[in-house]
Coordinates of C-alpha atoms and ligand atoms in Angstrom, one line a residue:
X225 CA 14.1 11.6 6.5
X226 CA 16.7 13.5 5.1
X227 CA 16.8 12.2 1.1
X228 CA 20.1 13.5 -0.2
X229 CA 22.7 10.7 0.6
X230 CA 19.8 8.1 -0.7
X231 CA 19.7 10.4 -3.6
X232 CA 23.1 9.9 -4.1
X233 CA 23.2 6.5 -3.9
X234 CA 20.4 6.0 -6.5
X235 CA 22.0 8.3 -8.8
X236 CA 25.2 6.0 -8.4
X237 CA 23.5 2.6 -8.4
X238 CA 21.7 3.9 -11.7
X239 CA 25.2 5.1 -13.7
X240 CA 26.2 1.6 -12.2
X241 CA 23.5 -0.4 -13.9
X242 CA 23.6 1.7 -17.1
X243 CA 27.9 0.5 -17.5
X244 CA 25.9 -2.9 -18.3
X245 CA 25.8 -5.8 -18.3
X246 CA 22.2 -5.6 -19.1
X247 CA 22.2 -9.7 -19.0
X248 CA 24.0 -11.6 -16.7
X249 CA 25.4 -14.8 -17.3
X250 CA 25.5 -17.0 -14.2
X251 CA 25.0 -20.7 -13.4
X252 CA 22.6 -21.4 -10.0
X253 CA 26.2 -23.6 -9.1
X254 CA 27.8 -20.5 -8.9
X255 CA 25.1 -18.2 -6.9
X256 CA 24.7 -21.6 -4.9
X257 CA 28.5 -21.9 -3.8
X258 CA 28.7 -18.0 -3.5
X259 CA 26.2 -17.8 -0.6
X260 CA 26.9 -21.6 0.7
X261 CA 30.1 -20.5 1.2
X262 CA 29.8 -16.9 2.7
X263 CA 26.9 -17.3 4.3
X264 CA 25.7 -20.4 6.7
X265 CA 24.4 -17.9 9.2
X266 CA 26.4 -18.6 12.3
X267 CA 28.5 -15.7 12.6
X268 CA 27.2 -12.1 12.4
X269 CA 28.4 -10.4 9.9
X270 CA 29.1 -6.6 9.6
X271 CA 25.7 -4.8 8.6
X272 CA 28.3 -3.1 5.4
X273 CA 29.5 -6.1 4.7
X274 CA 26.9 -7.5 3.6
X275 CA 25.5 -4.9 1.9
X276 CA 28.4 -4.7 -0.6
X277 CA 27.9 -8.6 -1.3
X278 CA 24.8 -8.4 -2.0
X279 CA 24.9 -5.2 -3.9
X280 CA 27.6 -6.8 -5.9
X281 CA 25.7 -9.8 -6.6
X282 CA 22.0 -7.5 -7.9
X283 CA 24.6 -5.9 -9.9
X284 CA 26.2 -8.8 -12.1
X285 CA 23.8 -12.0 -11.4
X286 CA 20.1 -10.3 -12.5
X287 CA 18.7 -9.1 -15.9
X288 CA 18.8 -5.2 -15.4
X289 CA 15.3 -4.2 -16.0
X290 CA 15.9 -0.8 -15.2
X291 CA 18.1 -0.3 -17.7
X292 CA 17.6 2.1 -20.6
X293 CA 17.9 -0.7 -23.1
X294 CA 16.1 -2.9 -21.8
X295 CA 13.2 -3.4 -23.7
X296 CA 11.6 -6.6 -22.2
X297 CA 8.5 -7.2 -20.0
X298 CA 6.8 -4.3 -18.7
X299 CA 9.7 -3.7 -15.9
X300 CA 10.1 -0.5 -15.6
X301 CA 12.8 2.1 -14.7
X302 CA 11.6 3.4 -10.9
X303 CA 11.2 6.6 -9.8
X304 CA 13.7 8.3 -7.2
X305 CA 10.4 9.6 -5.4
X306 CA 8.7 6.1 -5.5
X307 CA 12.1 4.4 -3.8
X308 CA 11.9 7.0 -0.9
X309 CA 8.3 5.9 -0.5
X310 CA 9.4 1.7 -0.4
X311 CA 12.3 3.0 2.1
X312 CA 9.6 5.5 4.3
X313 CA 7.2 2.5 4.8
X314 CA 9.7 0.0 5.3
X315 CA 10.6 1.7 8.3
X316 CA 7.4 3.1 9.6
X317 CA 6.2 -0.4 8.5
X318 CA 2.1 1.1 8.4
X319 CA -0.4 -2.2 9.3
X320 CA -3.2 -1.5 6.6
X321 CA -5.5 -3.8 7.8
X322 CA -8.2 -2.1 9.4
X323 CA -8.7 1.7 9.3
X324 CA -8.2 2.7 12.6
X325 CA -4.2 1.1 12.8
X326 CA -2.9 3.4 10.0
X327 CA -5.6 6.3 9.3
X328 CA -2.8 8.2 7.9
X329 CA -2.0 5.3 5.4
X330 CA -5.2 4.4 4.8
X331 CA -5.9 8.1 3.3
X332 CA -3.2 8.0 1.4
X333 CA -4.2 4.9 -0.2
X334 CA -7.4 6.0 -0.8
X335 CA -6.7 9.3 -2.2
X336 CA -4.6 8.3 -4.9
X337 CA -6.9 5.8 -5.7
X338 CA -10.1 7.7 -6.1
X339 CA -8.0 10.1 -8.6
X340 CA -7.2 6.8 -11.0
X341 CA -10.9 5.9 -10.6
X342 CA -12.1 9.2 -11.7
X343 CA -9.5 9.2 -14.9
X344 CA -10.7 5.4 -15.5
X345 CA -14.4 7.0 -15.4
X346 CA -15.8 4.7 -12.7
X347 CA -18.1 5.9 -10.2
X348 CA -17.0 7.6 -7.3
X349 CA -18.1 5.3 -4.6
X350 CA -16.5 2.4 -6.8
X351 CA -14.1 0.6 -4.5
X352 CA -10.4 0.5 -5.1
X353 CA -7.2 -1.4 -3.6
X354 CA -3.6 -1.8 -4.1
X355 CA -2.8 -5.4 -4.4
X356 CA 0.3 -7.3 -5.0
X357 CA -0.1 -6.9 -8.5
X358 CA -2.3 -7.8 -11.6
X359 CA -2.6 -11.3 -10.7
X360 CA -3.9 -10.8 -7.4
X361 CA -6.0 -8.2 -8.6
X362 CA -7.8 -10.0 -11.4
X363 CA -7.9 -13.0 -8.9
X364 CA -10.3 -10.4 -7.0
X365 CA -12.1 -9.8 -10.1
X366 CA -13.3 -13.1 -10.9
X367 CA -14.1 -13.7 -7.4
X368 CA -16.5 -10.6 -7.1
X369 CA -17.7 -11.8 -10.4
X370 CA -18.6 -15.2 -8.9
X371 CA -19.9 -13.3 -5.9
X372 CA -22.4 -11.4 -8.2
X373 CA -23.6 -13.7 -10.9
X374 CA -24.2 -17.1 -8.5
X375 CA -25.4 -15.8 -5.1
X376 CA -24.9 -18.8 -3.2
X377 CA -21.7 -19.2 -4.0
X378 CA -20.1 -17.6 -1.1
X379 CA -21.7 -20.1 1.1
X380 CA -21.8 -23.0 -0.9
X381 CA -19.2 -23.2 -3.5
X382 CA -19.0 -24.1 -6.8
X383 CA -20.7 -27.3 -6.4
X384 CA -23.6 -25.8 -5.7
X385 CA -23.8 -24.8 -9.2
X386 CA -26.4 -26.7 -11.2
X387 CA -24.6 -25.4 -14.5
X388 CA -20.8 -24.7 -14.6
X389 CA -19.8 -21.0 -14.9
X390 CA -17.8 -20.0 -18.0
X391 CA -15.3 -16.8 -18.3
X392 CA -14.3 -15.5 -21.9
X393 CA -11.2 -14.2 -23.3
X394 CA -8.6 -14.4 -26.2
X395 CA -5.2 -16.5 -25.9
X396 CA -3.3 -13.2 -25.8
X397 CA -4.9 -12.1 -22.7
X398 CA -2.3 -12.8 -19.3
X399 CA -1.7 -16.3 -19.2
X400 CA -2.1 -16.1 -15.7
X401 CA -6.1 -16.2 -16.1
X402 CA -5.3 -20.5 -15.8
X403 CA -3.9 -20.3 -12.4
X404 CA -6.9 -18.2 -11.3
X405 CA -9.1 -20.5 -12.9
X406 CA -7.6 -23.5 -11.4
X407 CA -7.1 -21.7 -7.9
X408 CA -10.4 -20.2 -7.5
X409 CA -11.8 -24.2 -8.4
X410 CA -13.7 -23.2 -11.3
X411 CA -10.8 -25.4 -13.1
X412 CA -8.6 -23.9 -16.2
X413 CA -11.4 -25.5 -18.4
X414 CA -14.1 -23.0 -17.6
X415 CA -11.7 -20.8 -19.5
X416 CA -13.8 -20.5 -22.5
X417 CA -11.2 -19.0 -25.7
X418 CA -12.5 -16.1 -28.1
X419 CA -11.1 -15.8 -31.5
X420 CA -9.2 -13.1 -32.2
X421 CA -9.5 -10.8 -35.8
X422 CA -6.3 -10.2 -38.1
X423 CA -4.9 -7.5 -35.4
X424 CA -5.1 -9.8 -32.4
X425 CA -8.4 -8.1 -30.8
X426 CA -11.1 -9.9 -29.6
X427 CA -13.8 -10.9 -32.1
X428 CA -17.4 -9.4 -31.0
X429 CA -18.8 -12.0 -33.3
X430 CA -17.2 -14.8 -31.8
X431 CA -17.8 -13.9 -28.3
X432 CA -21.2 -14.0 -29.4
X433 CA -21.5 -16.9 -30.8
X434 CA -19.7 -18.2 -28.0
X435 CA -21.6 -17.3 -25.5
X436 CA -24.8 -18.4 -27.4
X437 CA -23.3 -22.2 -28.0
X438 CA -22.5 -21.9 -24.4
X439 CA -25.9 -21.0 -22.6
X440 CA -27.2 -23.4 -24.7
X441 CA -25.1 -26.6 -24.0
X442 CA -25.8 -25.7 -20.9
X443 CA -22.9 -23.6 -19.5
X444 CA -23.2 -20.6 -17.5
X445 CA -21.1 -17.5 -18.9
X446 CA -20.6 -14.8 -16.6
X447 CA -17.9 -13.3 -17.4
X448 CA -15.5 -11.3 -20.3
X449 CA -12.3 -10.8 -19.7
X450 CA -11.2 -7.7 -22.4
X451 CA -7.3 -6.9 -22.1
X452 CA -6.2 -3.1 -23.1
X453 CA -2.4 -3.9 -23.4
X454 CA -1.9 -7.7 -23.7
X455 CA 1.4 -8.7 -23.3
X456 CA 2.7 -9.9 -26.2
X457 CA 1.6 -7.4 -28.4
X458 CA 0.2 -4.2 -26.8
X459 CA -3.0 -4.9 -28.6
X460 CA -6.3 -3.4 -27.0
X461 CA -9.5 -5.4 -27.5
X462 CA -12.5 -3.4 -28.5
X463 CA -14.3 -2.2 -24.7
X464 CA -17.1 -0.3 -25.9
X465 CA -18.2 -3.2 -27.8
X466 CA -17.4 -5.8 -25.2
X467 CA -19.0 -3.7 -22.7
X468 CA -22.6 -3.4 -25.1
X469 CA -22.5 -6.8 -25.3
X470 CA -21.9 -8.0 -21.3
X471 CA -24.7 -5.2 -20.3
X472 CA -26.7 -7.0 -22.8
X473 CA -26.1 -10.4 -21.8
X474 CA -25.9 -9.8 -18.4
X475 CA -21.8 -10.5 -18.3
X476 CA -19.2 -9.1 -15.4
X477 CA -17.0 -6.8 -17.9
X478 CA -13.3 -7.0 -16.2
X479 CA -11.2 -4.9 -18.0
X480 CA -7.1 -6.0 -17.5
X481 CA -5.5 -2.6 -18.1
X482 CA -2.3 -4.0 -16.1
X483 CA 0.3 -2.3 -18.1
X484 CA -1.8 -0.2 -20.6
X485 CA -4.7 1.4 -18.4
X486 CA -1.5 4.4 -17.7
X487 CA -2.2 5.7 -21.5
X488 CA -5.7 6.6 -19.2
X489 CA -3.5 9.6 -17.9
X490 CA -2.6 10.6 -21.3
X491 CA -4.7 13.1 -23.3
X492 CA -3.1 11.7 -26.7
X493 CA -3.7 8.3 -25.6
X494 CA -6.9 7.9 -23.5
X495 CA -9.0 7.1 -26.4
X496 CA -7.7 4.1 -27.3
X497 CA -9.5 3.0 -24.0
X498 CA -12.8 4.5 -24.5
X499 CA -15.3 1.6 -22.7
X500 CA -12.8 1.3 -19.5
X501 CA -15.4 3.5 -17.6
X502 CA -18.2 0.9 -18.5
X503 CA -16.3 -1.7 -16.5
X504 CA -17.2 -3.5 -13.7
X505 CA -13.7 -4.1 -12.5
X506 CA -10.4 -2.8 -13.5
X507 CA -7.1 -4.5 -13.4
X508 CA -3.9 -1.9 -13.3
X509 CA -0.5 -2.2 -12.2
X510 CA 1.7 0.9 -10.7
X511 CA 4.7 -1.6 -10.9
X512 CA 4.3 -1.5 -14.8
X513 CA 3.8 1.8 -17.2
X514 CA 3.8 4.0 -13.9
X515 CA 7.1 3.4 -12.7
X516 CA 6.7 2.6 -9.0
X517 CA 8.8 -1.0 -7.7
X518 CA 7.0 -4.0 -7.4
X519 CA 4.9 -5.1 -5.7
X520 CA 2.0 -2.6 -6.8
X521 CA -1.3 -3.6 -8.4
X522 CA -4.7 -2.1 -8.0
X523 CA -8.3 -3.5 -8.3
X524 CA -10.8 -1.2 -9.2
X525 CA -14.5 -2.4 -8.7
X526 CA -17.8 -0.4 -9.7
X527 CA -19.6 -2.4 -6.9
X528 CA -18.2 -1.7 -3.7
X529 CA -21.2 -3.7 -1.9
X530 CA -20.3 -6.9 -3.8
X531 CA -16.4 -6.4 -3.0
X532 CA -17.4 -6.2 0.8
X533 CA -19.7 -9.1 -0.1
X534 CA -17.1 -11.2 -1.3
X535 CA -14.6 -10.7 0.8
X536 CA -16.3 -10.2 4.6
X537 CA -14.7 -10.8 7.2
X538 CA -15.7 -10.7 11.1
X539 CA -12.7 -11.8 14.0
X540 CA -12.8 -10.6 17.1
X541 CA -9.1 -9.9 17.6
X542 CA -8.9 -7.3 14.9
X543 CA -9.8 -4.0 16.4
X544 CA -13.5 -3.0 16.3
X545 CA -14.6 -0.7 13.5
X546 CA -15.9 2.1 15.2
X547 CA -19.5 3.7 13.8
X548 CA -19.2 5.3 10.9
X549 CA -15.0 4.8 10.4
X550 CA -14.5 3.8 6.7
X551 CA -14.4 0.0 5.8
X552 CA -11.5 -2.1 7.2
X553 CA -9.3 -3.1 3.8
X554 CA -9.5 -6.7 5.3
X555 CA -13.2 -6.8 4.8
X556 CA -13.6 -5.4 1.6
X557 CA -10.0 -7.1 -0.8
X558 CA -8.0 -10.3 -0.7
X559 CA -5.2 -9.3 2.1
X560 CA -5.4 -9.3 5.4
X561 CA -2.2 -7.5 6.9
X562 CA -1.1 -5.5 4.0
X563 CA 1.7 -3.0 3.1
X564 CA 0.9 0.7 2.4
X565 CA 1.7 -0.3 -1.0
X566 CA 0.1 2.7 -2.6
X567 CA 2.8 5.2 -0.9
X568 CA 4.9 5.0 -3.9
X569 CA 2.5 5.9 -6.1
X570 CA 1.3 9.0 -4.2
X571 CA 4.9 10.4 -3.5
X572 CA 5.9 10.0 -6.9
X573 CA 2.7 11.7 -8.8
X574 CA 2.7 14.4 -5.7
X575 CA 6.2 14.7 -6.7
X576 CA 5.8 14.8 -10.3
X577 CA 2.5 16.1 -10.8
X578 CA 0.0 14.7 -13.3
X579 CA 2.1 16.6 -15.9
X580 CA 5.3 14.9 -15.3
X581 CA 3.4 11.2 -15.4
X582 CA 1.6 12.4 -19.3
X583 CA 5.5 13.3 -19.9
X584 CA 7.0 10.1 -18.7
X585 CA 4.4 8.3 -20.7
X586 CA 4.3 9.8 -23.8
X587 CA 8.2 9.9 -24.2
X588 CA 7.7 6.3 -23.8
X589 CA 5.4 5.8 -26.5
X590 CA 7.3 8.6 -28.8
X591 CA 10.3 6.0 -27.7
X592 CA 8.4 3.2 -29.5
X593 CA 7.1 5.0 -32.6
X594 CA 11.0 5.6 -33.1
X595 CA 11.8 2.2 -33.0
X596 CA 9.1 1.1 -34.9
X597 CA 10.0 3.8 -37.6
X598 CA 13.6 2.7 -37.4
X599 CA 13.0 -0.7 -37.6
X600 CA 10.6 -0.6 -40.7
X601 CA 12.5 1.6 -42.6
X602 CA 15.9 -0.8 -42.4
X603 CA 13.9 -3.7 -43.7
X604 CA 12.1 -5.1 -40.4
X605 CA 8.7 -6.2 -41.0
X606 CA 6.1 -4.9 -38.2
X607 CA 3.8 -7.9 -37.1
X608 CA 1.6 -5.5 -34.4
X609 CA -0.8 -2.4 -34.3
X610 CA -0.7 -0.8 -31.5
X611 CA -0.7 2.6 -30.4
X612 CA 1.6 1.6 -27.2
X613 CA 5.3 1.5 -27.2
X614 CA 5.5 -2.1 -28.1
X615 CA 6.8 -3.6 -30.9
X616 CA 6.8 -7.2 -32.6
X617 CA 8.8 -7.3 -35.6
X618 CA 10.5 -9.6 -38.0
X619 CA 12.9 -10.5 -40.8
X620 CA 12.3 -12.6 -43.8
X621 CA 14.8 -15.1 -43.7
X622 CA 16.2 -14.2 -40.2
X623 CA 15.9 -16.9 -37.1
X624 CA 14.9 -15.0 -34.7
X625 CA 16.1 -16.8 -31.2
X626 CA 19.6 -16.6 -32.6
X627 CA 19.2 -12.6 -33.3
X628 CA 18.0 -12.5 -30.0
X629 CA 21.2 -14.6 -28.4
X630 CA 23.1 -12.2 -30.4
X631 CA 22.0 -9.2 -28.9
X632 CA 21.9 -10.6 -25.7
X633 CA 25.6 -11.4 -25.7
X634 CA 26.3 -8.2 -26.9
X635 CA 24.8 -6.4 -24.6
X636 CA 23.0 -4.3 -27.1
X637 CA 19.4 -4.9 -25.5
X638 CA 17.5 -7.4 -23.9
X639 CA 14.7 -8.2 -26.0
X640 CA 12.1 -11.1 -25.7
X641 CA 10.9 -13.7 -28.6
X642 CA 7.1 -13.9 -28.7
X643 CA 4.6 -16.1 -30.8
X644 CA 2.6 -14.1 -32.7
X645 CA -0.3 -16.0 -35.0
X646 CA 1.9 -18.6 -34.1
X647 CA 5.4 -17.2 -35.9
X648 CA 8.2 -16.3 -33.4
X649 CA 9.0 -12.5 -33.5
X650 CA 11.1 -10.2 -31.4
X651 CA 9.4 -8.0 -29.0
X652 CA 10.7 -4.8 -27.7
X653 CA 8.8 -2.9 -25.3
X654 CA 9.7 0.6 -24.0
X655 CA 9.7 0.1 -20.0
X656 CA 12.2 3.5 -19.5
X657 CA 11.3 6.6 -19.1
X658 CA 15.0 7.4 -19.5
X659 CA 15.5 5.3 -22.6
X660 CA 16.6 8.4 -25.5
X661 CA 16.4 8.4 -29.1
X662 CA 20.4 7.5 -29.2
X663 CA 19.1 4.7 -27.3
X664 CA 17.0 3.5 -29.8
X665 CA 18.9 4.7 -33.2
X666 CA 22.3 2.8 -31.6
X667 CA 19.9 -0.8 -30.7
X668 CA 18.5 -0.2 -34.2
X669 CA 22.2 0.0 -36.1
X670 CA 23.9 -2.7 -33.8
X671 CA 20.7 -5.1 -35.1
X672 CA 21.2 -4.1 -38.6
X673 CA 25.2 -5.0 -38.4
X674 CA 24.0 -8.0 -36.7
X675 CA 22.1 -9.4 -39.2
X676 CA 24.0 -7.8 -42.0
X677 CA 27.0 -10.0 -42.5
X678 CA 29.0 -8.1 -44.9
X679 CA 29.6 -5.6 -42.0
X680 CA 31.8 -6.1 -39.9
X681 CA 30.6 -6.2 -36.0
X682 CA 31.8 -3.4 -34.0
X683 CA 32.5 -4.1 -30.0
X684 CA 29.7 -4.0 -27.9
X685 CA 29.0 -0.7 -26.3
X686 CA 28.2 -1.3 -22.6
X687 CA 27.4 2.0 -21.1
X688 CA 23.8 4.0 -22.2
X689 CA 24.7 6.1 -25.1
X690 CA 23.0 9.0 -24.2
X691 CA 22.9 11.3 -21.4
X692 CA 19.7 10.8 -18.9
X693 CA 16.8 11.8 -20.4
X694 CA 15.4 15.5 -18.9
X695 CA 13.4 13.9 -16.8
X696 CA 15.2 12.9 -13.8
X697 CA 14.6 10.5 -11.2
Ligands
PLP15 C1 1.5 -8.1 -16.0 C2 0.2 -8.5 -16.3 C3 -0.6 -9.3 -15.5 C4 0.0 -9.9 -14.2 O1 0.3 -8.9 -13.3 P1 1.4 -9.1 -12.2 O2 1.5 -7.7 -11.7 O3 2.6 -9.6 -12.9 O4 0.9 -10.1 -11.2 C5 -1.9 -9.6 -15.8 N1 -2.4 -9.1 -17.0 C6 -1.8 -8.3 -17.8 C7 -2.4 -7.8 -19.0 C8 -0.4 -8.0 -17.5 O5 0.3 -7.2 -18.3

């Protein structure tokens, strides 16, 4: 594949998106009676044709996530070398499955994984997969966790159970934690809440007494869920407590690291996730803080016998494994035919190098020590702590959801309202590895005149302030 008219065409679609709007504003009526009306599938339609339409419509109907102000929900910007990769497997389309269809894509996969596992500090024969994402990864975590701590589970299902199995975590880890409760039928009430202390991170001496009450009402704990990034607020529960504790008390220690477990790569950041490598899963996402497209998750798992455990899998259509040919993927995660999803992470750190992925990162984060700075020296009170570039702040008197319709409308930046302690805040996150510092100082002066109303508003600015940051693509 020759790359330079793709090149070309990213570099285009990216000045494109950057001339704003960052936030569309569309009714479903209109989308609805745009493709009703163009499209009812009965004529062919020229392959450019169509391409233009729908280019047009990703362009004006969709928030832009890739934007460099757009400070929202761990989107982030893509890299040039990670959209090759989605465009390479697309048309190679590589079965994962089993071993011996894609060898090649199989390597890969595994390659790339067993250098995360090694910065995360797991074993080396720990098993790892890409996944759709974080949900489907931590969906695989508590179902290896069920796998270990109840052995007849597999076979028998939770009913087996003579005491009902409990899982314990803080209401700012993912919310998503309900569906996988309710999906995996050990219903969103075995979803046993931890207090959290006055910077939102677990409490060890709630889990405690937690698990305690539990064991004796009769419960069966088996798992702690500790989140190192949580969504709303970046925060990172204490792991090397957590993980004391769970080898203590005999507790599965999953560790969701979907957006945060990156600051892993950095050597300025790595230590605010001291504990990951006592984990017995890992969740982390390359469609979050390392800049691939969706879909990209990863599970890591320090067990690779109870993985294969609980996910075996014997048909007799699927090509044989032959002796001693690594594991089948189908036999050992949750998918059966599967993408080579990890393809976009290996081009783009083979493309970058390690060094460019510390760079991208810690821009990020200098990005959100700016705008914290900024923020809290123009009268914004800081509600978080966290080392991460995310930031939940508010105003005294200020109603937040109409500051954030403001700067919607204005296409300053698209920012987010969260509860925190059960206030409503803003929260910006830094998703961009291109986002500058006349990014943020512009956001940071438009919000001021917002709120200010002695000043007078100036027009929206719609294209990114700055030029690209250094480090392209
Ligand atoms: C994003 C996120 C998830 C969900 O992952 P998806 O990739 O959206 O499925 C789970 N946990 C945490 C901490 C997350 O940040």
């Amino acid at each position: 594949m020759h790359i330079d008219q793709l090149q070309n065409d990213f570099t285009n679609i990216e000045s494109d998106i950057a001339r704003g709007p960052i936030f569309p504003s569309v009714s479903p009526e209109e989308i609805r009676g745009h493709l009703a009306s163009h499209y009812d599938f009965t004529k062919a339609i020229a392959l450019d044709e169509v391409i233009a339409d729908v280019e047009q419509m990703l362009l004006t109907w969709q928030v832009q996530v890739t934007h460099p102000r757009y400070f929202g929900l761990f989107n982030p910007a893509v890299t040039f070398a990670s959209v090759v990769a989605d465009t390479l497997v697309a048309m190679y389309n590589p079965q994962l499955a089993n071993w011996r269809t894609s060898p090649a894509g199989n390597e890969i996969e595994r390659h790339t994984l067993n250098w995360l596992t090694e910065k995360f500090g797991l074993p080396r024969d720990s098993s790892a997969t890409f996944t759709s994402g974080g949900s489907e990864a931590n969906l695989s975590a508590v179902v290896v966790a069920l796998t270990h701590a109840f052995p007849s589970y597999g076979e028998f299902g939770l009913q087996h159970l003579t005491a009902a199995p409990a899982i314990y975590l803080t209401t700012e880890a993912h919310h998503g934690y309900n569906k996988i409760a309710h999906m995996s039928g050990l219903g969103r009430r075995a979803l046993r809440t931890v207090a959290t202390d006055s910077q939102l991170k677990m409490s060890l001496a709630d889990l405690k007494r937690r698990v305690a009450e539990d064991r004796q009402n009769g419960l069966a704990p088996f798992m702690v869920v500790a989140t190192a990034g949580t969504t709303a607020a970046g925060v990172i529960d204490p792991l090397s407590d957590i993980a004391t504790f769970c080898k203590e008390e005999h507790l599965w220690l999953h560790v969701d690291a979907a957006w945060g477990g990156a600051a892993i790569l950095s050597p300025s950041l790595r230590h605010h996730l001291a504990g990951i490598e006592f984990a017995d899963s890992i969740t982390c996402d390359a469609h979050k803080w390392l800049s691939v497209p969706m879909g990209a998750g990863m599970f890591f798992c320090r067990h690779p016998n109870l993985a294969a455990e609980a996910f075996r899998a014997e048909v007799s259509y699927m090509p044989r494994k032959a002796d001693g040919s690594p594991d089948d993927p189908f036999t050992t995660s949750a998918q059966w035919s599967r993408r080579l999803i990890g393809l976009k992470l290996f081009l783009a750190l083979a493309h970058h190098g390690e060094s460019g992925y510390v760079d991208m990162i810690e821009h990020q984060t200098r990005m959100g020590d700016l705008l914290r700075e900024l923020l809290s020296s123009s009268g914004w009170q800081i509600i978080n702590t966290t080392p991460l570039p995310l930031i939940c702040f508010a105003r005294e008197g200020i109603d937040t959801s109409k500051v954030l319709s403001a700067l919607r409308e204005n296409q300053i930046a698209w920012m987010t309202e969260a509860q925190v302690c059960g206030t409503p805040v803003l929260r910006a996150c830094i998703t961009n590895f291109k986002t500058t510092e006349a990014d943020i100082h512009w956001v940071v002066d438009e919000m001021n005149r917002l709120v200010d109303q002695d000043t007078p508003h100036r027009e929206p600015q719609l294209e990114s302030v700055a030029p690209v940051h250094a480090i392209h693509g």
